[in-house]
Amino acid sequence: VQLQASGGGVAQSGGSLRLSCVASGNIGSINEMEWYRQAPGKQRELVATITSDHRTSYVPSVKGRFTISRDNAKNTAYLQMDSLRLEDTGVYYCNAVVVIYGVGIRTFWGRGTLVTVSS
C-alpha cells in the first residue's frame, strides 16, 4: 500500500490550498484517514481526521479554516485549507488505517508535501 500526497506549494497569508492523498495497492478498506503537519523545529502534530463514515475532527488551531473530506471510491482524502496563516507553514503528511484482507489492519504514511505561507 502506498500513499501519495500532493497539492502543497506557496500561498499568501489569507489564501487557500487543497491537499490530496491517494492510497493505492492491496486495499480492502480504509478506516481513518488523517493529515499531520510538522512545522520547522517543531514536533509533528495531528491536524485533522476523517473516519470511513465521514465523521471529522480538527486541532483547534485550524477549526473553521480547514476542511477534511474523502472519496471512498477513489481511496482519496483531501484537506482544503482556507484563510491560511504564517503558522500553517510546514510539511503536511497523510496517513491511512488500512484493512488488508488476509493480513490485518495496518497504518501507512505518505511522503510529506510542503506548504509555505508567505506574508
Short mmCIF file of N, CA and C in Angstrom, two decimals:
data_model
loop_
_atom_site.label_atom_id
_atom_site.label_comp_id
_atom_site.label_asym_id
_atom_site.label_seq_id
_atom_site.Cartn_x
_atom_site.Cartn_y
_atom_site.Cartn_z
N VAL A 1 0.84 -1.18 0.00
CA VAL A 1 0.00 0.00 0.00
C VAL A 1 0.89 1.24 0.00
N GLN A 2 0.53 2.18 -0.85
CA GLN A 2 1.28 3.44 -0.91
C GLN A 2 0.31 4.61 -0.79
N LEU A 3 0.76 5.66 -0.14
CA LEU A 3 0.01 6.90 -0.05
C LEU A 3 0.80 7.99 -0.76
N GLN A 4 0.14 8.72 -1.61
CA GLN A 4 0.78 9.80 -2.35
C GLN A 4 0.07 11.10 -2.02
N ALA A 5 0.79 12.00 -1.37
CA ALA A 5 0.23 13.31 -1.04
C ALA A 5 0.69 14.33 -2.07
N SER A 6 -0.18 15.26 -2.38
CA SER A 6 0.15 16.32 -3.34
C SER A 6 -0.65 17.57 -3.02
N GLY A 7 -0.29 18.65 -3.70
CA GLY A 7 -1.06 19.88 -3.56
C GLY A 7 -0.38 20.96 -2.76
N GLY A 8 0.76 20.66 -2.18
CA GLY A 8 1.46 21.68 -1.43
C GLY A 8 2.02 22.75 -2.35
N GLY A 9 2.47 23.83 -1.77
CA GLY A 9 3.03 24.92 -2.54
C GLY A 9 3.13 26.16 -1.69
N VAL A 10 3.20 27.29 -2.37
CA VAL A 10 3.30 28.57 -1.68
C VAL A 10 1.98 29.32 -1.82
N ALA A 11 1.50 29.84 -0.72
CA ALA A 11 0.29 30.65 -0.73
C ALA A 11 0.49 31.86 0.16
N GLN A 12 -0.20 32.91 -0.17
CA GLN A 12 -0.11 34.11 0.67
C GLN A 12 -1.00 33.94 1.90
N SER A 13 -0.65 34.67 2.92
CA SER A 13 -1.49 34.69 4.12
C SER A 13 -2.91 35.09 3.73
N GLY A 14 -3.88 34.31 4.20
CA GLY A 14 -5.26 34.54 3.83
C GLY A 14 -5.71 33.74 2.62
N GLY A 15 -4.76 33.12 1.95
CA GLY A 15 -5.06 32.35 0.75
C GLY A 15 -5.48 30.93 1.05
N SER A 16 -5.54 30.12 -0.01
CA SER A 16 -6.03 28.74 0.10
C SER A 16 -5.13 27.77 -0.65
N LEU A 17 -5.13 26.56 -0.18
CA LEU A 17 -4.51 25.43 -0.86
C LEU A 17 -5.36 24.21 -0.61
N ARG A 18 -5.29 23.25 -1.52
CA ARG A 18 -6.01 21.99 -1.34
C ARG A 18 -5.04 20.84 -1.49
N LEU A 19 -4.93 20.04 -0.47
CA LEU A 19 -4.06 18.88 -0.49
C LEU A 19 -4.88 17.63 -0.82
N SER A 20 -4.23 16.69 -1.50
CA SER A 20 -4.86 15.40 -1.80
C SER A 20 -3.95 14.29 -1.32
N CYS A 21 -4.55 13.17 -0.95
CA CYS A 21 -3.81 11.99 -0.52
C CYS A 21 -4.49 10.78 -1.13
N VAL A 22 -3.79 10.11 -2.02
CA VAL A 22 -4.35 8.95 -2.71
C VAL A 22 -3.68 7.68 -2.20
N ALA A 23 -4.49 6.73 -1.80
CA ALA A 23 -3.98 5.43 -1.37
C ALA A 23 -4.15 4.43 -2.50
N SER A 24 -3.12 3.61 -2.70
CA SER A 24 -3.17 2.61 -3.75
C SER A 24 -2.52 1.32 -3.27
N GLY A 25 -2.85 0.22 -3.94
CA GLY A 25 -2.26 -1.05 -3.58
C GLY A 25 -3.31 -2.04 -3.13
N ASN A 26 -2.89 -2.98 -2.32
CA ASN A 26 -3.75 -4.07 -1.86
C ASN A 26 -4.63 -3.61 -0.70
N ILE A 27 -5.67 -2.88 -1.04
CA ILE A 27 -6.53 -2.26 -0.03
C ILE A 27 -7.87 -2.98 0.03
N GLY A 28 -8.23 -3.42 1.22
CA GLY A 28 -9.56 -3.97 1.41
C GLY A 28 -10.54 -2.83 1.68
N SER A 29 -10.21 -2.06 2.67
CA SER A 29 -10.98 -0.87 3.00
C SER A 29 -10.08 0.04 3.84
N ILE A 30 -10.50 1.28 3.97
CA ILE A 30 -9.73 2.25 4.74
C ILE A 30 -10.59 2.76 5.88
N ASN A 31 -10.07 2.67 7.08
CA ASN A 31 -10.77 3.24 8.23
C ASN A 31 -10.47 4.74 8.28
N GLU A 32 -9.72 5.18 9.28
CA GLU A 32 -9.45 6.62 9.37
C GLU A 32 -8.39 7.04 8.35
N MET A 33 -8.55 8.27 7.90
CA MET A 33 -7.50 8.96 7.14
C MET A 33 -7.22 10.26 7.88
N GLU A 34 -5.96 10.61 7.94
CA GLU A 34 -5.58 11.76 8.76
C GLU A 34 -4.53 12.61 8.03
N TRP A 35 -4.52 13.86 8.41
CA TRP A 35 -3.46 14.79 7.99
C TRP A 35 -2.70 15.25 9.23
N TYR A 36 -1.39 15.19 9.14
CA TYR A 36 -0.49 15.72 10.15
C TYR A 36 0.33 16.83 9.51
N ARG A 37 0.96 17.61 10.33
CA ARG A 37 1.93 18.59 9.81
C ARG A 37 3.09 18.72 10.80
N GLN A 38 4.20 19.12 10.22
CA GLN A 38 5.38 19.36 11.04
C GLN A 38 5.98 20.70 10.62
N ALA A 39 5.90 21.64 11.53
CA ALA A 39 6.49 22.96 11.29
C ALA A 39 7.98 22.90 11.59
N PRO A 40 8.75 23.80 11.01
CA PRO A 40 10.20 23.80 11.26
C PRO A 40 10.50 23.89 12.75
N GLY A 41 11.31 22.95 13.22
CA GLY A 41 11.73 22.97 14.62
C GLY A 41 10.69 22.48 15.61
N LYS A 42 9.57 21.96 15.10
CA LYS A 42 8.51 21.51 15.99
C LYS A 42 8.18 20.04 15.73
N GLN A 43 7.47 19.47 16.68
CA GLN A 43 7.06 18.08 16.53
C GLN A 43 5.88 17.97 15.56
N ARG A 44 5.74 16.80 14.99
CA ARG A 44 4.61 16.55 14.11
C ARG A 44 3.32 16.58 14.93
N GLU A 45 2.30 17.23 14.39
CA GLU A 45 1.02 17.29 15.09
C GLU A 45 -0.12 16.84 14.19
N LEU A 46 -1.13 16.26 14.83
CA LEU A 46 -2.31 15.84 14.10
C LEU A 46 -3.16 17.07 13.78
N VAL A 47 -3.54 17.21 12.53
CA VAL A 47 -4.31 18.37 12.09
C VAL A 47 -5.79 18.02 11.94
N ALA A 48 -6.08 16.92 11.26
CA ALA A 48 -7.47 16.58 11.00
C ALA A 48 -7.61 15.08 10.77
N THR A 49 -8.77 14.57 11.14
CA THR A 49 -9.09 13.15 10.99
C THR A 49 -10.45 12.99 10.34
N ILE A 50 -10.59 11.99 9.49
CA ILE A 50 -11.90 11.67 8.93
C ILE A 50 -12.08 10.15 8.97
N THR A 51 -13.21 9.71 9.47
CA THR A 51 -13.48 8.28 9.54
C THR A 51 -14.10 7.79 8.23
N SER A 52 -14.30 6.49 8.15
CA SER A 52 -14.85 5.92 6.93
C SER A 52 -16.28 6.40 6.68
N ASP A 53 -16.99 6.76 7.75
CA ASP A 53 -18.35 7.29 7.59
C ASP A 53 -18.37 8.81 7.68
N HIS A 54 -17.21 9.42 7.40
CA HIS A 54 -17.09 10.87 7.19
C HIS A 54 -17.26 11.72 8.45
N ARG A 55 -17.07 11.13 9.61
CA ARG A 55 -17.00 11.96 10.82
C ARG A 55 -15.64 12.61 10.85
N THR A 56 -15.60 13.88 11.25
CA THR A 56 -14.35 14.64 11.20
C THR A 56 -14.00 15.23 12.55
N SER A 57 -12.72 15.49 12.73
CA SER A 57 -12.24 16.21 13.90
C SER A 57 -11.02 17.00 13.51
N TYR A 58 -10.78 18.10 14.24
CA TYR A 58 -9.71 19.02 13.89
C TYR A 58 -8.96 19.48 15.13
N VAL A 59 -7.71 19.83 14.94
CA VAL A 59 -6.98 20.51 16.00
C VAL A 59 -7.59 21.90 16.12
N PRO A 60 -7.71 22.45 17.32
CA PRO A 60 -8.40 23.74 17.47
C PRO A 60 -7.87 24.86 16.60
N SER A 61 -6.58 24.88 16.33
CA SER A 61 -5.99 25.99 15.57
C SER A 61 -6.47 26.06 14.12
N VAL A 62 -7.05 24.99 13.60
CA VAL A 62 -7.48 25.01 12.20
C VAL A 62 -9.00 24.92 12.05
N LYS A 63 -9.71 24.76 13.15
CA LYS A 63 -11.17 24.65 13.07
C LYS A 63 -11.76 25.90 12.43
N GLY A 64 -12.67 25.68 11.50
CA GLY A 64 -13.30 26.79 10.80
C GLY A 64 -12.50 27.28 9.60
N ARG A 65 -11.28 26.81 9.46
CA ARG A 65 -10.45 27.23 8.32
C ARG A 65 -10.12 26.07 7.40
N PHE A 66 -9.91 24.89 7.97
CA PHE A 66 -9.57 23.71 7.19
C PHE A 66 -10.75 22.75 7.14
N THR A 67 -10.86 22.04 6.03
CA THR A 67 -11.91 21.05 5.88
C THR A 67 -11.32 19.76 5.33
N ILE A 68 -11.49 18.68 6.06
CA ILE A 68 -11.03 17.38 5.58
C ILE A 68 -12.23 16.65 4.97
N SER A 69 -11.99 15.98 3.87
CA SER A 69 -13.04 15.20 3.21
C SER A 69 -12.40 13.98 2.57
N ARG A 70 -13.22 13.09 2.07
CA ARG A 70 -12.68 11.90 1.42
C ARG A 70 -13.65 11.38 0.39
N ASP A 71 -13.08 10.66 -0.57
CA ASP A 71 -13.86 9.97 -1.58
C ASP A 71 -13.49 8.49 -1.44
N ASN A 72 -14.37 7.73 -0.84
CA ASN A 72 -14.05 6.32 -0.56
C ASN A 72 -13.85 5.52 -1.84
N ALA A 73 -14.59 5.86 -2.87
CA ALA A 73 -14.45 5.12 -4.14
C ALA A 73 -13.08 5.32 -4.75
N LYS A 74 -12.45 6.44 -4.46
CA LYS A 74 -11.13 6.75 -5.02
C LYS A 74 -10.02 6.56 -4.00
N ASN A 75 -10.36 6.10 -2.79
CA ASN A 75 -9.35 5.94 -1.72
C ASN A 75 -8.54 7.21 -1.55
N THR A 76 -9.22 8.32 -1.54
CA THR A 76 -8.56 9.63 -1.52
C THR A 76 -9.12 10.50 -0.41
N ALA A 77 -8.22 11.19 0.26
CA ALA A 77 -8.62 12.19 1.25
C ALA A 77 -8.11 13.54 0.78
N TYR A 78 -8.83 14.57 1.20
CA TYR A 78 -8.48 15.93 0.82
C TYR A 78 -8.38 16.79 2.08
N LEU A 79 -7.59 17.84 1.97
CA LEU A 79 -7.56 18.85 3.03
C LEU A 79 -7.65 20.21 2.35
N GLN A 80 -8.81 20.82 2.46
CA GLN A 80 -9.00 22.17 1.95
C GLN A 80 -8.57 23.15 3.03
N MET A 81 -7.59 23.97 2.72
CA MET A 81 -7.04 24.90 3.69
C MET A 81 -7.34 26.33 3.24
N ASP A 82 -8.17 27.00 3.98
CA ASP A 82 -8.54 28.39 3.69
C ASP A 82 -8.04 29.31 4.79
N SER A 83 -8.04 30.59 4.50
CA SER A 83 -7.58 31.60 5.48
C SER A 83 -6.24 31.21 6.08
N LEU A 84 -5.33 30.83 5.21
CA LEU A 84 -4.03 30.36 5.67
C LEU A 84 -3.29 31.43 6.47
N ARG A 85 -2.56 30.94 7.46
CA ARG A 85 -1.75 31.82 8.31
C ARG A 85 -0.29 31.41 8.19
N LEU A 86 0.57 32.33 8.59
CA LEU A 86 2.00 32.02 8.53
C LEU A 86 2.32 30.76 9.32
N GLU A 87 1.64 30.57 10.44
CA GLU A 87 1.93 29.41 11.30
C GLU A 87 1.41 28.09 10.73
N ASP A 88 0.74 28.13 9.59
CA ASP A 88 0.34 26.90 8.92
C ASP A 88 1.47 26.32 8.07
N THR A 89 2.55 27.06 7.96
CA THR A 89 3.70 26.59 7.19
C THR A 89 4.24 25.30 7.79
N GLY A 90 4.56 24.35 6.92
CA GLY A 90 5.14 23.11 7.38
C GLY A 90 5.01 22.02 6.33
N VAL A 91 5.52 20.87 6.67
CA VAL A 91 5.37 19.71 5.81
C VAL A 91 4.12 18.95 6.27
N TYR A 92 3.23 18.69 5.34
CA TYR A 92 1.97 18.01 5.64
C TYR A 92 2.06 16.55 5.19
N TYR A 93 1.68 15.67 6.11
CA TYR A 93 1.73 14.23 5.86
C TYR A 93 0.32 13.65 5.98
N CYS A 94 0.02 12.68 5.15
CA CYS A 94 -1.24 11.98 5.33
C CYS A 94 -0.95 10.56 5.82
N ASN A 95 -1.89 10.02 6.54
CA ASN A 95 -1.81 8.61 6.84
C ASN A 95 -3.17 7.97 6.73
N ALA A 96 -3.17 6.65 6.65
CA ALA A 96 -4.41 5.92 6.50
C ALA A 96 -4.32 4.61 7.27
N VAL A 97 -5.40 4.28 7.93
CA VAL A 97 -5.50 3.00 8.63
C VAL A 97 -6.23 2.05 7.68
N VAL A 98 -5.48 1.09 7.16
CA VAL A 98 -5.96 0.27 6.04
C VAL A 98 -6.23 -1.16 6.49
N VAL A 99 -7.37 -1.68 6.06
CA VAL A 99 -7.67 -3.09 6.27
C VAL A 99 -7.20 -3.85 5.04
N ILE A 100 -6.26 -4.74 5.26
CA ILE A 100 -5.75 -5.58 4.17
C ILE A 100 -6.28 -6.99 4.41
N TYR A 101 -7.12 -7.46 3.51
CA TYR A 101 -7.75 -8.76 3.71
C TYR A 101 -6.69 -9.85 3.78
N GLY A 102 -6.83 -10.69 4.79
CA GLY A 102 -5.87 -11.78 4.98
C GLY A 102 -4.63 -11.38 5.74
N VAL A 103 -4.50 -10.08 5.99
CA VAL A 103 -3.29 -9.61 6.69
C VAL A 103 -3.68 -8.95 8.01
N GLY A 104 -4.59 -8.00 7.93
CA GLY A 104 -4.99 -7.30 9.14
C GLY A 104 -5.06 -5.81 8.89
N ILE A 105 -4.97 -5.05 9.96
CA ILE A 105 -5.07 -3.60 9.89
C ILE A 105 -3.68 -2.99 10.06
N ARG A 106 -3.32 -2.14 9.13
CA ARG A 106 -2.01 -1.51 9.16
C ARG A 106 -2.18 0.00 8.94
N THR A 107 -1.24 0.76 9.48
CA THR A 107 -1.21 2.21 9.25
C THR A 107 -0.08 2.55 8.29
N PHE A 108 -0.41 3.31 7.29
CA PHE A 108 0.58 3.71 6.28
C PHE A 108 0.70 5.23 6.24
N TRP A 109 1.88 5.69 5.90
CA TRP A 109 2.17 7.12 5.79
C TRP A 109 2.60 7.46 4.38
N GLY A 110 2.20 8.63 3.96
CA GLY A 110 2.69 9.15 2.70
C GLY A 110 3.88 10.06 2.94
N ARG A 111 4.58 10.36 1.87
CA ARG A 111 5.64 11.36 1.95
C ARG A 111 4.99 12.72 2.11
N GLY A 112 5.67 13.60 2.73
CA GLY A 112 5.09 14.90 3.00
C GLY A 112 5.03 15.79 1.78
N THR A 113 4.17 16.78 1.89
CA THR A 113 4.09 17.82 0.88
C THR A 113 4.25 19.16 1.59
N LEU A 114 5.11 20.00 1.06
CA LEU A 114 5.47 21.24 1.75
C LEU A 114 4.46 22.34 1.47
N VAL A 115 3.99 22.96 2.54
CA VAL A 115 3.11 24.12 2.45
C VAL A 115 3.86 25.31 3.04
N THR A 116 3.97 26.36 2.26
CA THR A 116 4.63 27.58 2.72
C THR A 116 3.66 28.74 2.59
N VAL A 117 3.41 29.40 3.70
CA VAL A 117 2.52 30.56 3.71
C VAL A 117 3.38 31.81 3.88
N SER A 118 3.24 32.73 2.95
CA SER A 118 4.05 33.94 2.98
C SER A 118 3.18 35.15 3.30
N SER A 119 3.83 36.16 3.84
CA SER A 119 3.08 37.38 4.22
C SER A 119 2.93 38.33 3.05
#
